[in-house]
PDB file of C-alpha atoms in Angstrom:
ATOM      1  CA  MET A1429       0.000   0.000   0.000  1.00  0.00           C
ATOM      2  CA  PRO A1430       1.471   3.421  -0.922  1.00  0.00           C
ATOM      3  CA  VAL A1431       2.499   5.856   1.804  1.00  0.00           C
ATOM      4  CA  VAL A1432      -0.424   8.261   1.500  1.00  0.00           C
ATOM      5  CA  LEU A1433      -3.192   5.661   1.526  1.00  0.00           C
ATOM      6  CA  ASN A1434      -1.548   3.562   4.219  1.00  0.00           C
ATOM      7  CA  GLN A1435      -0.957   6.519   6.532  1.00  0.00           C
ATOM      8  CA  ILE A1436      -4.612   7.463   6.127  1.00  0.00           C
ATOM      9  CA  LYS A1437      -5.708   3.926   7.035  1.00  0.00           C
ATOM     10  CA  SER A1438      -3.463   3.980  10.112  1.00  0.00           C
ATOM     11  CA  ILE A1439      -5.312   6.934  11.687  1.00  0.00           C
ATOM     12  CA  GLU A1440      -8.867   6.382  10.390  1.00  0.00           C
ATOM     13  CA  HIS A1441     -10.157   5.967  13.947  1.00  0.00           C
ATOM     14  CA  LEU A1442      -8.739   9.362  14.929  1.00  0.00           C
ATOM     15  CA  LEU A1443     -10.116  11.460  12.066  1.00  0.00           C
ATOM     16  CA  SER A1444     -12.519  14.378  12.424  1.00  0.00           C
ATOM     17  CA  PRO A1445     -15.607  14.661  10.166  1.00  0.00           C
ATOM     18  CA  VAL A1446     -13.766  17.124   7.906  1.00  0.00           C
ATOM     19  CA  GLU A1447     -10.750  14.822   7.644  1.00  0.00           C
ATOM     20  CA  LYS A1448     -13.009  11.878   6.853  1.00  0.00           C
ATOM     21  CA  ARG A1449     -14.411  13.784   3.864  1.00  0.00           C
ATOM     22  CA  ILE A1450     -10.879  14.388   2.625  1.00  0.00           C
ATOM     23  CA  THR A1451      -9.836  10.763   3.065  1.00  0.00           C
ATOM     24  CA  ALA A1452     -12.964   9.512   1.298  1.00  0.00           C
ATOM     25  CA  VAL A1453     -12.008  11.479  -1.811  1.00  0.00           C
ATOM     26  CA  ILE A1454      -8.353  10.396  -1.704  1.00  0.00           C
ATOM     27  CA  ILE A1455      -9.172   6.720  -1.157  1.00  0.00           C
ATOM     28  CA  ASN A1456     -11.963   6.562  -3.742  1.00  0.00           C
ATOM     29  CA  GLN A1457     -10.390   8.789  -6.398  1.00  0.00           C
ATOM     30  CA  PRO A1458      -6.604   8.761  -5.847  1.00  0.00           C
ATOM     31  CA  ALA A1459      -5.660   9.296  -9.500  1.00  0.00           C
ATOM     32  CA  GLN A1460      -8.010  12.250  -9.828  1.00  0.00           C
ATOM     33  CA  CYS A1461      -6.607  13.778  -6.651  1.00  0.00           C
ATOM     34  CA  THR A1462      -3.147  13.969  -8.195  1.00  0.00           C
ATOM     35  CA  GLU A1463      -4.492  15.946 -11.157  1.00  0.00           C
ATOM     36  CA  LEU A1464      -6.763  18.445  -9.413  1.00  0.00           C
ATOM     37  CA  SER A1465      -5.624  21.806  -8.066  1.00  0.00           C
ATOM     38  CA  GLY A1466      -5.872  22.492  -4.353  1.00  0.00           C
ATOM     39  CA  ARG A1467      -9.007  24.576  -4.917  1.00  0.00           C
ATOM     40  CA  GLU A1468     -10.628  21.870  -7.053  1.00  0.00           C
ATOM     41  CA  LEU A1469      -9.765  19.115  -4.592  1.00  0.00           C
ATOM     42  CA  ALA A1470     -11.128  21.191  -1.695  1.00  0.00           C
ATOM     43  CA  ALA A1471     -14.360  21.745  -3.570  1.00  0.00           C
ATOM     44  CA  LEU A1472     -14.654  18.035  -4.372  1.00  0.00           C
ATOM     45  CA  ALA A1473     -14.201  17.123  -0.702  1.00  0.00           C
ATOM     46  CA  GLY A1474     -16.380  19.959   0.547  1.00  0.00           C
ATOM     47  CA  VAL A1475     -13.635  21.437   2.732  1.00  0.00           C
ATOM     48  CA  SER A1476     -11.323  24.457   2.717  1.00  0.00           C
ATOM     49  CA  GLU A1477      -7.870  24.490   1.138  1.00  0.00           C
ATOM     50  CA  SER A1478      -6.372  25.176   4.558  1.00  0.00           C
ATOM     51  CA  ALA A1479      -8.045  21.982   5.849  1.00  0.00           C
ATOM     52  CA  LEU A1480      -6.348  20.038   3.041  1.00  0.00           C
ATOM     53  CA  ILE A1481      -2.960  21.468   4.023  1.00  0.00           C
ATOM     54  CA  ARG A1482      -3.455  20.685   7.718  1.00  0.00           C
ATOM     55  CA  PHE A1483      -4.509  17.135   6.886  1.00  0.00           C
ATOM     56  CA  SER A1484      -1.453  16.646   4.642  1.00  0.00           C
ATOM     57  CA  GLN A1485       0.800  17.759   7.481  1.00  0.00           C
ATOM     58  CA  ARG A1486      -0.980  15.505   9.972  1.00  0.00           C
ATOM     59  CA  ILE A1487      -0.074  12.379   8.006  1.00  0.00           C
ATOM     60  CA  GLY A1488       3.564  13.403   7.654  1.00  0.00           C
ATOM     61  CA  PHE A1489       3.903  15.682   4.621  1.00  0.00           C
ATOM     62  CA  SER A1490       5.016  19.305   4.368  1.00  0.00           C
ATOM     63  CA  GLY A1491       1.800  20.214   2.563  1.00  0.00           C
ATOM     64  CA  LEU A1492      -0.727  19.235  -0.085  1.00  0.00           C
ATOM     65  CA  ARG A1493       1.775  19.478  -2.914  1.00  0.00           C
ATOM     66  CA  GLU A1494       4.129  16.903  -1.395  1.00  0.00           C
ATOM     67  CA  LEU A1495       1.200  14.598  -0.612  1.00  0.00           C
ATOM     68  CA  LYS A1496       0.063  14.720  -4.244  1.00  0.00           C
ATOM     69  CA  VAL A1497       3.578  14.141  -5.591  1.00  0.00           C
ATOM     70  CA  VAL A1498       4.131  11.085  -3.398  1.00  0.00           C
ATOM     71  CA  LEU A1499       0.657   9.747  -4.201  1.00  0.00           C
ATOM     72  CA  ALA A1500       1.267  10.135  -7.941  1.00  0.00           C
ATOM     73  CA  LYS A1501       4.630   8.348  -7.734  1.00  0.00           C
ATOM     74  CA  GLU A1502       3.212   5.449  -5.774  1.00  0.00           C
ATOM     75  CA  LEU A1503      -0.096   4.717  -7.469  1.00  0.00           C
ATOM     76  CA  HIS A1504       1.616   2.239  -9.754  1.00  0.00           C
ATOM     77  CA  LEU A1505       2.731   0.244  -6.704  1.00  0.00           C
ATOM     78  CA  MET A1506      -0.869  -0.675  -5.944  1.00  0.00           C
ATOM     79  CA  GLU A1507      -1.057  -3.024  -8.904  1.00  0.00           C
ATOM     80  CA  GLU A1508       2.411  -4.372  -8.212  1.00  0.00           C
ATOM     81  CA  GLU A1509       1.641  -5.117  -4.570  1.00  0.00           C
ATOM     82  CA  ALA A1510      -1.628  -6.783  -5.494  1.00  0.00           C
ATOM     83  CA  THR A1511       0.458  -9.481  -7.184  1.00  0.00           C
ATOM     84  CA  ALA A1512       3.036  -9.645  -4.383  1.00  0.00           C
ATOM     85  CA  LEU A1513       1.137 -12.059  -2.145  1.00  0.00           C
ATOM     86  CA  ILE A1514       3.073 -15.244  -1.538  1.00  0.00           C
ATOM     87  CA  THR A1515       1.182 -18.378  -2.566  1.00  0.00           C
ATOM     88  CA  LYS A1516       1.839 -22.104  -2.292  1.00  0.00           C
ATOM     89  CA  GLU A1517       2.422 -22.188  -6.035  1.00  0.00           C
ATOM     90  CA  ASP A1518       5.365 -19.767  -5.847  1.00  0.00           C
ATOM     91  CA  SER A1519       8.842 -21.128  -6.493  1.00  0.00           C
ATOM     92  CA  PRO A1520      11.604 -20.520  -3.913  1.00  0.00           C
ATOM     93  CA  CYS A1521      13.004 -17.790  -6.184  1.00  0.00           C
ATOM     94  CA  GLU A1522       9.615 -16.093  -6.384  1.00  0.00           C
ATOM     95  CA  ILE A1523       9.215 -16.216  -2.613  1.00  0.00           C
ATOM     96  CA  ARG A1524      12.672 -14.703  -2.141  1.00  0.00           C
ATOM     97  CA  HIS A1525      11.880 -11.933  -4.615  1.00  0.00           C
ATOM     98  CA  LYS A1526       8.531 -11.070  -3.018  1.00  0.00           C
ATOM     99  CA  VAL A1527       9.898 -10.977   0.527  1.00  0.00           C
ATOM    100  CA  PHE A1528      12.799  -8.708  -0.432  1.00  0.00           C
ATOM    101  CA  SER A1529      10.557  -6.579  -2.634  1.00  0.00           C
ATOM    102  CA  GLN A1530       8.159  -5.938   0.244  1.00  0.00           C
ATOM    103  CA  SER A1531      11.077  -4.961   2.493  1.00  0.00           C
ATOM    104  CA  ARG A1532      12.466  -2.544  -0.111  1.00  0.00           C
ATOM    105  CA  GLN A1533       9.053  -0.952  -0.552  1.00  0.00           C
ATOM    106  CA  ALA A1534       8.634  -0.524   3.209  1.00  0.00           C
ATOM    107  CA  LEU A1535      11.992   1.237   3.426  1.00  0.00           C
ATOM    108  CA  SER A1536      11.151   3.431   0.437  1.00  0.00           C
ATOM    109  CA  ARG A1537       7.819   4.440   1.944  1.00  0.00           C
ATOM    110  CA  THR A1538       9.410   5.381   5.257  1.00  0.00           C
ATOM    111  CA  GLU A1539      12.187   7.354   3.554  1.00  0.00           C
ATOM    112  CA  ALA A1540       9.532   9.392   1.725  1.00  0.00           C
ATOM    113  CA  LEU A1541       7.565   9.955   4.917  1.00  0.00           C
ATOM    114  CA  LEU A1542      10.306  10.570   7.491  1.00  0.00           C
ATOM    115  CA  ASN A1543      10.734  14.233   8.440  1.00  0.00           C
ATOM    116  CA  MET A1544      14.428  15.166   8.312  1.00  0.00           C
ATOM    117  CA  LYS A1545      13.906  18.192  10.547  1.00  0.00           C
ATOM    118  CA  GLN A1546      12.437  15.939  13.244  1.00  0.00           C
ATOM    119  CA  LEU A1547      15.352  13.518  12.865  1.00  0.00           C
ATOM    120  CA  GLU A1548      17.902  16.296  13.332  1.00  0.00           C
ATOM    121  CA  GLU A1549      15.978  17.666  16.297  1.00  0.00           C
ATOM    122  CA  ALA A1550      15.949  14.183  17.862  1.00  0.00           C
ATOM    123  CA  ALA A1551      19.710  13.844  17.369  1.00  0.00           C
ATOM    124  CA  HIS A1552      20.403  17.222  18.997  1.00  0.00           C
ATOM    125  CA  CYS A1553      18.032  16.432  21.860  1.00  0.00           C
ATOM    126  CA  LEU A1554      19.752  13.111  22.597  1.00  0.00           C
ATOM    127  CA  SER A1555      23.218  14.587  22.208  1.00  0.00           C
ATOM    128  CA  ALA A1556      22.452  17.334  24.718  1.00  0.00           C
ATOM    129  CA  SER A1557      20.929  15.021  27.325  1.00  0.00           C
ATOM    130  CA  LYS A1558      23.420  12.121  27.533  1.00  0.00           C
ATOM    131  CA  CYS A1559      20.929  10.459  29.926  1.00  0.00           C
ATOM    132  CA  ILE A1560      18.218   8.558  28.034  1.00  0.00           C
ATOM    133  CA  LEU A1561      15.366   6.306  29.091  1.00  0.00           C
ATOM    134  CA  ILE A1562      14.018   4.018  26.339  1.00  0.00           C
ATOM    135  CA  TYR A1563      10.462   2.704  26.604  1.00  0.00           C
ATOM    136  CA  SER A1564       9.436  -0.024  24.151  1.00  0.00           C
ATOM    137  CA  ALA A1565       5.970  -1.488  23.648  1.00  0.00           C
ATOM    138  CA  GLY A1566       5.297  -4.944  22.210  1.00  0.00           C
ATOM    139  CA  GLU A1567       7.657  -6.368  19.616  1.00  0.00           C
ATOM    140  CA  ALA A1568       9.471  -3.034  19.327  1.00  0.00           C
ATOM    141  CA  VAL A1569      11.948  -4.320  21.931  1.00  0.00           C
ATOM    142  CA  VAL A1570      14.168  -5.515  19.046  1.00  0.00           C
ATOM    143  CA  ALA A1571      14.617  -1.968  17.743  1.00  0.00           C
ATOM    144  CA  ALA A1572      14.782  -0.602  21.296  1.00  0.00           C
ATOM    145  CA  THR A1573      17.647  -2.952  22.165  1.00  0.00           C
ATOM    146  CA  ASP A1574      19.510  -1.913  19.012  1.00  0.00           C
ATOM    147  CA  LEU A1575      19.081   1.752  19.957  1.00  0.00           C
ATOM    148  CA  LYS A1576      20.313   1.080  23.485  1.00  0.00           C
ATOM    149  CA  LEU A1577      23.479  -0.654  22.269  1.00  0.00           C
ATOM    150  CA  LYS A1578      24.217   2.126  19.787  1.00  0.00           C
ATOM    151  CA  LEU A1579      23.771   4.825  22.421  1.00  0.00           C
ATOM    152  CA  LEU A1580      25.959   2.925  24.914  1.00  0.00           C
ATOM    153  CA  SER A1581      28.692   2.704  22.286  1.00  0.00           C
ATOM    154  CA  LEU A1582      28.693   6.504  22.129  1.00  0.00           C
ATOM    155  CA  GLY A1583      29.012   6.887  25.897  1.00  0.00           C
ATOM    156  CA  PHE A1584      25.403   7.688  26.794  1.00  0.00           C
ATOM    157  CA  MET A1585      23.787   6.567  30.028  1.00  0.00           C
ATOM    158  CA  VAL A1586      20.851   4.442  28.866  1.00  0.00           C
ATOM    159  CA  GLU A1587      18.144   2.306  30.454  1.00  0.00           C
ATOM    160  CA  LEU A1588      15.572   0.215  28.579  1.00  0.00           C
ATOM    161  CA  ILE A1589      12.204  -0.523  30.194  1.00  0.00           C
ATOM    162  CA  GLN A1590       8.918  -2.119  29.106  1.00  0.00           C
ATOM    163  CA  ASN A1591       6.520  -1.353  31.951  1.00  0.00           C
ATOM    164  CA  MET A1592       5.237   1.644  33.874  1.00  0.00           C
ATOM    165  CA  GLN A1593       6.337   0.280  37.258  1.00  0.00           C
ATOM    166  CA  LEU A1594       9.983   0.673  36.262  1.00  0.00           C
ATOM    167  CA  TYR A1595       9.240   4.051  34.753  1.00  0.00           C
ATOM    168  CA  ASP A1596       7.980   5.327  38.100  1.00  0.00           C
ATOM    169  CA  ARG A1597      11.221   4.255  39.758  1.00  0.00           C
ATOM    170  CA  LEU A1598      13.648   5.522  37.095  1.00  0.00           C
ATOM    171  CA  ALA A1599      12.125   8.569  35.401  1.00  0.00           C
ATOM    172  CA  GLN A1600      13.542  11.071  37.892  1.00  0.00           C
ATOM    173  CA  HIS A1601      17.081  10.152  36.798  1.00  0.00           C
ATOM    174  CA  PHE A1602      16.511  10.965  33.103  1.00  0.00           C
ATOM    175  CA  SER A1603      15.690  14.010  31.002  1.00  0.00           C
ATOM    176  CA  VAL A1604      14.587  12.292  27.760  1.00  0.00           C
ATOM    177  CA  VAL A1605      12.264   9.350  27.070  1.00  0.00           C
ATOM    178  CA  PHE A1606      12.613   7.627  23.698  1.00  0.00           C
ATOM    179  CA  ILE A1607       9.432   5.645  22.954  1.00  0.00           C
ATOM    180  CA  ILE A1608       9.347   2.913  20.296  1.00  0.00           C
ATOM    181  CA  SER A1609       6.063   1.241  19.416  1.00  0.00           C
ATOM    182  CA  GLU A1610       4.610  -0.810  16.559  1.00  0.00           C
ATOM    183  CA  THR A1611       1.039  -0.579  17.836  1.00  0.00           C
ATOM    184  CA  ALA A1612      -1.618   2.060  18.287  1.00  0.00           C
ATOM    185  CA  GLN A1613      -2.105   1.070  21.937  1.00  0.00           C
ATOM    186  CA  LEU A1614      -0.273   3.995  23.487  1.00  0.00           C
ATOM    187  CA  ASN A1615      -2.849   4.912  26.155  1.00  0.00           C
ATOM    188  CA  ASP A1616      -0.590   3.558  28.874  1.00  0.00           C
ATOM    189  CA  LEU A1617       1.862   6.337  28.050  1.00  0.00           C
ATOM    190  CA  GLU A1618      -0.309   9.097  29.484  1.00  0.00           C
ATOM    191  CA  LYS A1619       1.948   9.211  32.546  1.00  0.00           C
ATOM    192  CA  ILE A1620       5.021   9.808  30.380  1.00  0.00           C
ATOM    193  CA  TYR A1621       3.368  12.558  28.388  1.00  0.00           C
ATOM    194  CA  ALA A1622       2.082  14.195  31.560  1.00  0.00           C
ATOM    195  CA  SER A1623       5.626  14.477  32.951  1.00  0.00           C
ATOM    196  CA  GLU A1624       8.159  17.200  32.186  1.00  0.00           C
ATOM    197  CA  LEU A1625      10.503  14.831  30.388  1.00  0.00           C
ATOM    198  CA  LYS A1626      11.287  15.463  26.721  1.00  0.00           C
ATOM    199  CA  THR A1627       9.655  12.735  24.582  1.00  0.00           C
ATOM    200  CA  ILE A1628      10.778  11.247  21.270  1.00  0.00           C
ATOM    201  CA  LEU A1629       8.406   8.786  19.586  1.00  0.00           C
ATOM    202  CA  LEU A1630       9.385   6.306  16.859  1.00  0.00           C
ATOM    203  CA  SER A1631       6.117   4.876  15.587  1.00  0.00           C
ATOM    204  CA  GLN A1632       3.799   4.513  12.616  1.00  0.00           C
ATOM    205  CA  TRP A1633       0.965   6.072  14.633  1.00  0.00           C
ATOM    206  CA  PRO A1634       0.721   9.895  14.708  1.00  0.00           C
ATOM    207  CA  ASP A1635       0.577  11.272  18.245  1.00  0.00           C
ATOM    208  CA  LYS A1636       0.404  15.010  18.937  1.00  0.00           C
ATOM    209  CA  ARG A1637       1.358  14.532  22.581  1.00  0.00           C
ATOM    210  CA  THR A1638       5.007  13.809  21.830  1.00  0.00           C
ATOM    211  CA  ASP A1639       7.674  16.511  21.464  1.00  0.00           C
ATOM    212  CA  ILE A1640       9.451  14.839  18.548  1.00  0.00           C
ATOM    213  CA  HIS A1641       7.840  12.245  16.281  1.00  0.00           C
ATOM    214  CA  LEU A1642       9.851  10.029  13.933  1.00  0.00           C
ATOM    215  CA  LEU A1643       6.955   8.799  11.803  1.00  0.00           C
ATOM    216  CA  THR A1644       7.411   5.532   9.902  1.00  0.00           C
ATOM    217  CA  SER A1645       5.258   3.948   7.233  1.00  0.00           C
ATOM    218  CA  ALA A1646       2.298   1.916   8.451  1.00  0.00           C
ATOM    219  CA  GLU A1647       2.693  -1.549   6.916  1.00  0.00           C
ATOM    220  CA  GLU A1648      -0.208  -3.776   5.967  1.00  0.00           C
ATOM    221  CA  ASN A1649      -0.210  -7.393   7.104  1.00  0.00           C
ATOM    222  CA  ILE A1650       0.859  -9.035   3.836  1.00  0.00           C
ATOM    223  CA  ASN A1651       1.542 -12.748   4.400  1.00  0.00           C
ATOM    224  CA  ARG A1652       2.212 -11.861   8.064  1.00  0.00           C
ATOM    225  CA  LEU A1653       5.365 -10.030   7.030  1.00  0.00           C
ATOM    226  CA  SER A1654       4.302  -6.638   8.412  1.00  0.00           C
ATOM    227  CA  PRO A1655       5.997  -7.165  11.841  1.00  0.00           C
ATOM    228  CA  THR A1656       9.275  -7.812  10.006  1.00  0.00           C
ATOM    229  CA  ALA A1657       8.793  -4.769   7.783  1.00  0.00           C
ATOM    230  CA  GLY A1658       7.894  -2.653  10.805  1.00  0.00           C
ATOM    231  CA  ARG A1659      11.069  -3.636  12.648  1.00  0.00           C
ATOM    232  CA  LEU A1660      13.141  -3.159   9.506  1.00  0.00           C
ATOM    233  CA  VAL A1661      12.096   0.454   9.036  1.00  0.00           C
ATOM    234  CA  GLN A1662      12.584   1.173  12.748  1.00  0.00           C
ATOM    235  CA  LEU A1663      16.121  -0.214  12.608  1.00  0.00           C
ATOM    236  CA  ALA A1664      16.843   1.868   9.510  1.00  0.00           C
ATOM    237  CA  VAL A1665      15.650   5.051  11.231  1.00  0.00           C
ATOM    238  CA  ILE A1666      17.787   4.224  14.268  1.00  0.00           C
ATOM    239  CA  ASP A1667      20.807   3.750  11.989  1.00  0.00           C
ATOM    240  CA  VAL A1668      20.277   7.218  10.506  1.00  0.00           C
ATOM    241  CA  LEU A1669      19.854   8.722  13.957  1.00  0.00           C
ATOM    242  CA  TRP A1670      23.023   6.988  15.167  1.00  0.00           C
ATOM    243  CA  MET A1671      25.049   8.419  12.280  1.00  0.00           C
ATOM    244  CA  LEU A1672      23.714  11.890  13.040  1.00  0.00           C
ATOM    245  CA  LEU A1673      24.755  11.451  16.673  1.00  0.00           C
ATOM    246  CA  ILE A1674      28.258  10.393  15.609  1.00  0.00           C
ATOM    247  CA  ARG A1675      28.555  13.633  13.620  1.00  0.00           C
ATOM    248  CA  LEU A1676      27.604  15.598  16.744  1.00  0.00           C
ATOM    249  CA  GLN A1677      30.289  13.915  18.882  1.00  0.00           C
ATOM    250  CA  PRO A1678      33.124  16.268  19.946  1.00  0.00           C
TER     251      PRO A1678
END
């Protein structure tokens, strides 16, 4: 699924009535959306142009123009991905190709979506703190462990936790919380967001409560490979962040 349509699907349950009108047009008429002007698209959706811009920014783009460009580039992937499902009739070579193709597409989608300004801000925030608490939810512990090891190699003081009980005991010793999650179930993080600690979130789910959000592509469950794709893009983002931190080292 292309970036634009997949990001929309990932936050459908959070959309306002105005945003739902916008998404209905994009989902039902994606090709037409790439050809219409902002004024024409707003009229088609029954919203204002400013609402279109705000919605584009909410799902990770700088504005409507970037959303339309990415959507136009990726529409052809819809047909390609429709044939990417692995079946029992596939040869070993075909299975290999489809698995690697899905991974490449996931990385490409996240590269298009990831905000470089947010990445640089995250690097500067971590570099200035030197004392970092990592909170991982669910299967994100793989990426969280990788981040911890990378930060330790650069001389940071780091602790990795997976429950709120430990957070209560340790939070006072840290100035930054780095949250990594592959799920939308982030309600248990209210305590973190209510604190004065700086928060960095690496997730496919938009969340306005966080100070810095490293937004990744929301991957569909294709042949149960989405957990692998989700971890892959998280690890790639962490690699980029690590290299930025190395450049900031004295």
